[in-house]
Rosetta silent file (secondary structure, phi, psi, omega in degrees, C-alpha in Angstrom):
SEQUENCE: MKINTDGVLLGAISIGEQPKYILDVGTGTGVIALMLAQRFEEACVDAVEIDEAAYLRAKENFGNSKFSVRIHSYYSSFEDLEPAKLYDLIISNPPFYTNSLHNPDVKKSLARHTDHDFFRKLLSFSYDKLSPIGALQLILPTELAIEVTEMGTEMGFFLKHKVEVRSFENTESIRQVINLCKTKYMDVSSEELIIYKAKGEYTDHYKKLLSPFFLAY
SCORE:     score description
SCORE:     0.000 S_00000001
   1 L     0.000  149.137 -144.554   14.126   37.463   15.418 S_00000001
   2 L   -79.436  174.159 -121.839   13.233   39.868   13.391 S_00000001
   3 L  -157.355  124.971  164.495    9.886   41.403   13.302 S_00000001
   4 L  -155.103  128.087  172.368    6.768   43.060   11.284 S_00000001
   5 H     5.574  -64.717  165.424    4.041   45.392   11.070 S_00000001
   6 H   -60.232  -75.135 -152.825    1.507   42.947    9.753 S_00000001
   7 H   -55.510  -38.334 -173.470    2.300   40.018   11.957 S_00000001
   8 H   -48.289  -82.684  177.804    2.469   42.233   15.382 S_00000001
   9 H   -14.666  -68.137 -166.169   -0.540   43.915   14.408 S_00000001
  10 H   -61.296  -45.484  153.957   -2.200   40.658   13.683 S_00000001
  11 L  -115.125   83.526  167.994   -1.510   39.086   17.096 S_00000001
  12 L  -157.595   16.765  177.059   -2.241   41.584   19.139 S_00000001
  13 L  -144.284  -32.667  160.792   -5.993   41.902   17.537 S_00000001
  14 L   -32.461  155.208 -157.542   -7.094   38.621   17.104 S_00000001
  15 L  -112.916  135.938  161.813  -10.612   37.421   17.692 S_00000001
  16 L  -137.204  149.771  170.377  -10.652   33.857   19.795 S_00000001
  17 L  -118.482  101.338 -151.707  -13.349   32.917   22.126 S_00000001
  18 L    -3.859   88.861  153.543  -10.497   31.213   23.969 S_00000001
  19 L     2.800  154.650  134.999   -9.367   29.459   21.257 S_00000001
  20 L  -138.453   37.480  157.047   -8.108   25.721   22.430 S_00000001
  21 L   179.312  116.651 -165.213   -6.448   24.850   18.880 S_00000001
  22 E  -110.955  166.704  165.206   -5.146   27.404   16.908 S_00000001
  23 E  -151.441  158.717  141.982   -2.956   27.372   13.519 S_00000001
  24 E  -109.715   81.334 -158.213   -0.820   29.508   11.793 S_00000001
  25 E   -78.328  129.959  164.367    0.070   29.287    8.542 S_00000001
  26 L    76.905   84.381 -126.965    3.621   30.526    6.831 S_00000001
  27 L  -116.184    7.810 -148.170    4.627   31.112   10.290 S_00000001
  28 L     7.929  -97.289 -151.793    8.074   32.705    9.203 S_00000001
  29 L  -103.655   16.964 -160.043    9.992   33.445   12.812 S_00000001
  30 L    61.195   -6.793 -103.481    7.067   32.322   15.206 S_00000001
  31 H   -68.974  -48.237 -161.335    6.568   36.130   16.470 S_00000001
  32 H   -19.151  -67.754 -145.520    2.191   35.332   14.741 S_00000001
  33 H   -67.837  -33.015 -173.777    2.215   31.923   16.896 S_00000001
  34 H   -72.894  -42.570  154.688    3.833   33.338   20.294 S_00000001
  35 H   -89.787   45.307  156.056    2.207   35.647   20.773 S_00000001
  36 H   -99.758  -50.692 -178.685   -1.447   33.190   20.740 S_00000001
  37 H   -72.056  -29.550  149.954    0.050   31.223   22.691 S_00000001
  38 H   -15.739  -81.981 -167.124    0.823   34.444   25.119 S_00000001
  39 H   -99.093   42.194  117.696   -2.536   35.669   24.743 S_00000001
  40 L  -106.704   72.357  177.802   -4.295   32.229   25.109 S_00000001
  41 L    13.465  -66.032  157.861   -3.505   30.977   27.894 S_00000001
  42 L  -115.668   26.900  126.229   -4.836   27.692   26.974 S_00000001
  43 L    40.094  142.457   86.603   -3.799   27.191   23.790 S_00000001
  44 L  -119.738  140.698 -137.828   -2.090   24.699   21.968 S_00000001
  45 E  -141.642   98.757 -169.222   -0.802   25.961   19.286 S_00000001
  46 E   -84.958  128.239 -136.000    0.359   24.721   15.894 S_00000001
  47 E  -112.628  113.846 -179.641    2.906   27.147   13.913 S_00000001
  48 E  -129.713  123.712 -153.186    3.283   25.896    9.956 S_00000001
  49 L  -145.576  147.376 -168.902    5.987   27.160    7.576 S_00000001
  50 L  -114.916   31.812  144.866    7.453   26.174    4.464 S_00000001
  51 L   -78.570  149.098 -173.186   11.129   27.934    4.271 S_00000001
  52 H  -103.438    9.942  129.132   12.972   25.860    5.915 S_00000001
  53 H    -6.534  -72.867  167.129   15.475   29.132    7.137 S_00000001
  54 H   -73.088  -26.857  147.644   12.394   30.145    8.866 S_00000001
  55 H   -21.088  -70.675  168.987   11.645   27.159   10.012 S_00000001
  56 H   -66.048   -4.390 -169.252   14.618   26.300   11.784 S_00000001
  57 H  -100.729  -60.094  146.248   14.201   29.664   13.539 S_00000001
  58 H    -1.333 -103.183 -161.011   10.684   29.329   14.632 S_00000001
  59 H   -29.409  -26.140 -147.631   11.578   25.807   15.905 S_00000001
  60 H  -111.377  -26.543  157.160   14.565   27.376   18.064 S_00000001
  61 H   -76.168  -44.864 -174.829   12.130   30.481   19.505 S_00000001
  62 L   -87.217   27.686  142.794    9.841   28.247   20.739 S_00000001
  63 L  -105.366   19.982  174.601   11.813   25.950   22.434 S_00000001
  64 L  -101.464  -36.049 -164.790   13.572   29.349   23.912 S_00000001
  65 L  -100.429 -130.994 -171.278   10.450   30.447   24.958 S_00000001
  66 L  -112.603   12.941  162.691    7.835   29.596   28.257 S_00000001
  67 L  -107.729   -1.474  171.398    5.704   28.398   25.913 S_00000001
  68 L     4.148  -65.028 -143.787    7.423   25.618   24.471 S_00000001
  69 L   -79.485  -53.558 -136.073    5.526   22.921   25.671 S_00000001
  70 L   -88.033   -6.275 -179.145    1.705   24.475   24.093 S_00000001
  71 E   -98.263  132.905  172.403    3.775   25.256   20.529 S_00000001
  72 E  -151.047  123.831  145.770    4.610   22.800   17.299 S_00000001
  73 E  -109.349  156.827 -161.012    6.327   23.133   14.448 S_00000001
  74 E  -126.483  137.398 -176.641    5.806   21.871   11.453 S_00000001
  75 L  -135.003  107.768 -136.136    7.793   22.373    8.648 S_00000001
  76 L  -165.085  139.639  169.728    4.999   21.430    5.442 S_00000001
  77 L   -80.241  157.851 -118.318    2.674   23.806    3.223 S_00000001
  78 L  -109.384   -7.653 -163.323    0.044   24.345    5.200 S_00000001
  79 L   -95.026  -41.831  163.684   -2.212   22.226    2.499 S_00000001
  80 L   -95.381   27.912 -151.800    0.028   18.822    3.590 S_00000001
  81 L   -94.981  156.665  173.791   -0.086   18.883    7.653 S_00000001
  82 L  -113.534   71.065  164.088   -3.218   16.230    8.403 S_00000001
  83 L   -43.549 -163.311 -167.218   -4.422   17.134   11.659 S_00000001
  84 L  -164.453   52.399 -125.950   -6.252   15.012   14.131 S_00000001
  85 L   127.555  151.559  160.448   -8.119   17.994   15.541 S_00000001
  86 L  -143.738  159.648 -140.266  -10.005   21.134   13.988 S_00000001
  87 E  -105.232  169.018  122.803   -8.974   24.062   14.622 S_00000001
  88 L   -33.383  -50.001 -166.023  -10.553   26.869   16.460 S_00000001
  89 E  -178.131  132.091 -177.810   -8.985   29.809   14.906 S_00000001
  90 E  -145.882  102.555 -161.121   -6.552   29.658   11.525 S_00000001
  91 E  -105.239  155.044  173.504   -4.320   33.415   11.664 S_00000001
  92 E   173.309  113.827  147.953   -2.180   33.406    8.632 S_00000001
  93 L  -104.863   80.929 -172.817    0.048   36.847    7.417 S_00000001
  94 L   -99.369  172.439 -154.926    0.168   35.167    4.457 S_00000001
  95 L   -62.808  166.592  168.854    1.736   36.270    1.112 S_00000001
  96 L   179.164  148.579 -156.997    0.840   38.492   -1.148 S_00000001
  97 L  -112.918  161.785 -148.364    1.379   40.459   -4.336 S_00000001
  98 L  -161.425  146.975  170.406    0.989   44.151   -5.834 S_00000001
  99 L   -62.570  -53.466  177.217    1.483   44.896   -9.486 S_00000001
 100 L  -105.979   -0.219 -178.363    4.586   47.587   -8.768 S_00000001
 101 L   -76.715  144.132 -156.164    5.962   45.777   -5.835 S_00000001
 102 L  -112.985  -39.241 -101.252    9.657   44.299   -7.615 S_00000001
 103 L   -73.191  117.643  168.733   11.898   42.365   -4.793 S_00000001
 104 L   -39.126  -61.217 -144.066   15.141   41.216   -6.464 S_00000001
 105 L   -52.401   94.605 -156.331   15.475   39.725   -3.461 S_00000001
 106 L   -13.316  -82.601 -170.986   14.842   35.244   -4.130 S_00000001
 107 H   -35.600  -61.218 -159.581   13.473   34.765   -0.055 S_00000001
 108 H  -114.301   71.018  141.792   11.395   37.717    0.025 S_00000001
 109 H  -116.153  -47.632  172.489    9.873   37.913   -3.412 S_00000001
 110 H  -126.299   74.012  132.759    8.426   34.173   -2.217 S_00000001
 111 L   -78.361  -55.695  175.376    7.453   35.090    0.783 S_00000001
 112 L   -97.804    5.390 -170.817    5.085   38.463   -0.228 S_00000001
 113 L  -126.993  109.114  140.728    4.223   37.398   -4.581 S_00000001
 114 L  -159.176 -139.256 -143.943    2.224   34.366   -5.276 S_00000001
 115 L  -132.547 -102.949 -175.659   -1.266   34.710   -7.342 S_00000001
 116 L  -138.073  -11.384 -165.064   -5.279   33.672   -6.320 S_00000001
 117 L   -86.648  -25.510  179.891   -4.834   30.368   -6.508 S_00000001
 118 H   -83.895   -4.411  179.189   -2.863   29.959   -2.784 S_00000001
 119 H  -104.830  -15.715  111.074   -5.967   32.309   -1.547 S_00000001
 120 H   -18.127  -46.304 -160.977   -7.932   29.349   -3.016 S_00000001
 121 H   -93.258  -31.747  164.989   -6.081   26.557   -1.263 S_00000001
 122 H   -66.795  -45.761 -149.352   -6.062   28.834    2.047 S_00000001
 123 H  -111.268  -18.031  114.037   -9.460   28.947    2.451 S_00000001
 124 H   104.675  131.745  102.280  -10.196   25.894    1.710 S_00000001
 125 H     4.525  -95.635 -168.300   -7.714   24.104    3.471 S_00000001
 126 H   -62.722 -137.923  -37.245   -9.927   26.278    6.458 S_00000001
 127 H   -83.197  -52.472  158.617  -12.825   25.839    5.711 S_00000001
 128 H   -21.307  -77.779 -170.466  -12.096   22.202    6.075 S_00000001
 129 L   -78.977   19.374  126.823   -9.351   22.034    9.337 S_00000001
 130 E   -70.301  121.328 -165.723  -12.536   24.608   11.004 S_00000001
 131 L   -47.358  157.958  170.564  -14.094   23.782   14.321 S_00000001
 132 L  -100.715   45.909  150.844  -17.862   24.704   12.739 S_00000001
 133 L  -133.553    1.276  127.600  -17.211   27.580   15.525 S_00000001
 134 L    28.754  120.470 -162.185  -14.234   28.756   13.788 S_00000001
 135 L  -162.038  124.271  167.795  -12.426   31.981   12.783 S_00000001
 136 L   -67.932 -121.066 -157.631   -9.571   32.433    9.250 S_00000001
 137 L    86.996   76.805  160.129   -8.262   35.510   10.272 S_00000001
 138 E   -68.292  122.785  157.505   -6.222   37.393    7.861 S_00000001
 139 E  -126.193  158.720 -149.774   -4.195   41.059    7.063 S_00000001
 140 E  -174.642  132.687  177.956   -3.545   41.944    3.947 S_00000001
 141 L   -52.858 -172.564 -154.924   -3.601   45.248    1.726 S_00000001
 142 L   -93.109   -4.371 -164.604   -6.679   46.302    1.448 S_00000001
 143 L   -93.442   -9.601  177.823   -7.603   45.950   -2.359 S_00000001
 144 H  -143.055   35.014  147.130   -7.068   42.264   -2.118 S_00000001
 145 H   -86.202    4.815 -173.304   -8.631   41.420    1.482 S_00000001
 146 H   -62.881  -76.456 -116.619  -11.526   43.197   -0.781 S_00000001
 147 H  -104.534  -39.072  154.489  -11.220   39.998   -3.432 S_00000001
 148 H   -21.152  -66.345  141.412   -9.840   37.480   -0.387 S_00000001
 149 H    10.477  -90.296  172.307  -13.409   38.492    1.037 S_00000001
 150 H   -73.181  -31.132 -158.315  -15.504   36.929   -2.238 S_00000001
 151 H   -28.353  -74.834 -168.171  -12.932   34.258   -2.722 S_00000001
 152 L   -88.373   27.667  171.527  -14.395   32.754    0.717 S_00000001
 153 L   -89.460  -19.531 -162.730  -18.243   33.978    0.365 S_00000001
 154 L  -100.365   12.334  169.780  -18.406   32.087   -2.785 S_00000001
 155 L  -112.717    5.433  172.708  -16.585   29.122   -0.853 S_00000001
 156 L   118.622  -13.594 -179.196  -19.286   29.426    2.090 S_00000001
 157 L  -102.954 -168.648 -137.405  -17.911   31.509    4.130 S_00000001
 158 E  -128.019  168.572  147.033  -19.261   34.778    5.937 S_00000001
 159 E   -99.366  149.209 -174.531  -17.453   38.043    7.285 S_00000001
 160 L  -104.229  -48.829 -168.485  -17.663   38.390   10.893 S_00000001
 161 E  -166.985  107.853 -177.696  -15.606   41.198   11.452 S_00000001
 162 L  -113.280  131.451 -165.153  -12.851   43.365    9.818 S_00000001
 163 E  -119.875  134.570  176.126  -10.668   46.352   10.800 S_00000001
 164 E   -87.130  131.374 -163.222   -9.402   48.868    8.904 S_00000001
 165 E   -93.938  129.503  173.316   -5.263   49.622    8.891 S_00000001
 166 E  -138.919  149.028  158.215   -5.100   53.334    8.391 S_00000001
 167 L  -103.910   26.109  135.562   -1.022   55.413    9.114 S_00000001
 168 L  -169.093 -179.150 -139.333   -2.851   58.263   10.549 S_00000001
 169 L   -83.164  144.880 -152.342   -5.672   59.378   11.045 S_00000001
 170 L   102.475  -71.538  163.014   -7.646   60.206    7.449 S_00000001
 171 L   -64.121  130.025 -161.740   -5.516   58.511    5.702 S_00000001
 172 L   -53.679  147.941 -175.074   -6.557   56.163    2.942 S_00000001
 173 L  -107.247  160.314  164.845   -6.558   52.607    4.371 S_00000001
 174 L   -88.540  -20.913 -175.943   -3.868   50.160    4.025 S_00000001
 175 E  -172.794  147.737  162.425   -4.255   47.019    5.381 S_00000001
 176 E  -141.231  166.212  155.316   -7.455   45.444    6.973 S_00000001
 177 E  -139.983  150.886 -147.638   -7.878   42.104    8.835 S_00000001
 178 L  -121.641  163.085  165.386  -10.666   40.075    8.112 S_00000001
 179 L  -146.714  128.642 -159.222  -12.381   37.151   10.012 S_00000001
 180 E  -114.181  148.739 -166.450  -13.855   35.292    7.980 S_00000001
 181 E  -127.703  156.333  143.706  -16.771   32.166    9.531 S_00000001
 182 L    -6.457  -83.911 -144.997  -18.878   29.827    9.265 S_00000001
 183 L  -117.815  154.636  159.524  -21.714   30.771   10.422 S_00000001
 184 L   -41.455  151.321  152.989  -24.478   33.938    9.562 S_00000001
 185 L  -149.202  156.448 -166.031  -23.871   36.915   11.294 S_00000001
 186 L  -106.922  -40.128 -164.638  -26.727   39.490   10.911 S_00000001
 187 L  -129.533  173.527 -172.846  -24.831   42.432   10.952 S_00000001
 188 L  -132.110  129.161 -136.801  -21.149   42.781   10.249 S_00000001
 189 E   -70.893 -171.716  104.723  -18.533   44.434   12.803 S_00000001
 190 L  -155.772 -177.493  177.969  -15.520   46.699   12.339 S_00000001
 191 L  -150.572 -145.433 -147.737  -13.209   49.413   13.332 S_00000001
 192 E  -165.881  131.841  152.354  -10.068   51.636   12.004 S_00000001
 193 E  -144.410  120.623 -173.886   -7.117   51.338   13.892 S_00000001
 194 E   -81.547  150.956 -154.478   -4.475   54.077   13.362 S_00000001
 195 L  -103.916  -45.294 -157.052   -0.830   53.448   13.196 S_00000001
 196 E  -131.918  160.434  128.841    0.938   56.709   13.885 S_00000001
 197 E   -40.206  -52.261  173.220    0.077   60.059   14.979 S_00000001
 198 E  -164.555  178.292 -170.449    2.456   61.764   13.919 S_00000001
 199 L   -60.007   91.680  171.095    5.953   61.154   11.649 S_00000001
 200 L   123.739  -30.820 -123.063    7.769   58.983   14.097 S_00000001
 201 E  -132.398   70.298 -138.030    4.866   58.894   16.508 S_00000001
 202 E  -107.190  166.262 -166.934    2.823   56.394   17.010 S_00000001
 203 L   -66.850  128.100 -176.811   -0.707   56.196   18.781 S_00000001
 204 H   -27.157  -45.907  154.031   -1.540   55.604   22.211 S_00000001
 205 H   -34.673  -83.651  172.773   -4.223   52.730   20.804 S_00000001
 206 H   -11.156  -73.461  178.248   -1.423   51.552   19.039 S_00000001
 207 H   -71.250  -59.924 -169.980    1.029   51.005   21.765 S_00000001
 208 H   -55.534    5.639 -172.788   -1.484   49.779   24.147 S_00000001
 209 H   -84.940  -61.467 -141.393   -2.255   46.480   21.705 S_00000001
 210 H   -61.911  -32.649  -88.777    0.814   46.280   21.075 S_00000001
 211 H  -144.295  -92.290 -105.496    2.718   47.206   25.298 S_00000001
 212 H   -86.555  -23.219  175.448    1.833   43.941   26.420 S_00000001
 213 H   -62.349  -62.785 -143.821    3.940   41.973   23.887 S_00000001
 214 L  -106.533  131.149  157.156    7.039   44.670   23.167 S_00000001
 215 L   -55.192  -65.915 -175.226    9.111   46.301   25.666 S_00000001
 216 L   -58.455   36.983 -139.013    9.301   49.085   23.507 S_00000001
 217 L  -143.636    0.000    0.000    5.997   50.242   23.537 S_00000001
């Protein structure tokens, strides 16, 4: 199963008050959905994916897991979902773009490039499909996270919590995990996560976060 740092970080540090219903938008091969099913033992997880090959792999991975009765996969865009319930947590490691990123691989280009219209659609969908106490959580490059947070604010969301992800201590943030909700909080909580303490050597905090999910840590 293919995994990436963004996905496993989001799956490991996402926040939820024992969510009953979770939606993973753009599940890929299903890593985040599986991690959430492991973390939240009572939750039902819906996983949606528009790439057929990725969807089929995710469906296979779900079927082979001990969480199979609680994870449901959908070959669809999130806009076409018509859930009968509201979600307590919507989570996504969504496609993003950078002006300097030019990937010749068509599938990777589809997965990692988009424009602001995608995020407006995701924010609008999430606002409609979240329970009153639900949250939308995304991992994004820092500059894009700031822009998406501003978009969310314009649409009625409030930033509740954010995590600044850095490769090394005393370096610039490379990612933000943002937690958007419908309820306004007096203070926005924040923390930082440092991945490496030296080149090729993970921090103890990073290893502790991922050790419940991967034997390598």
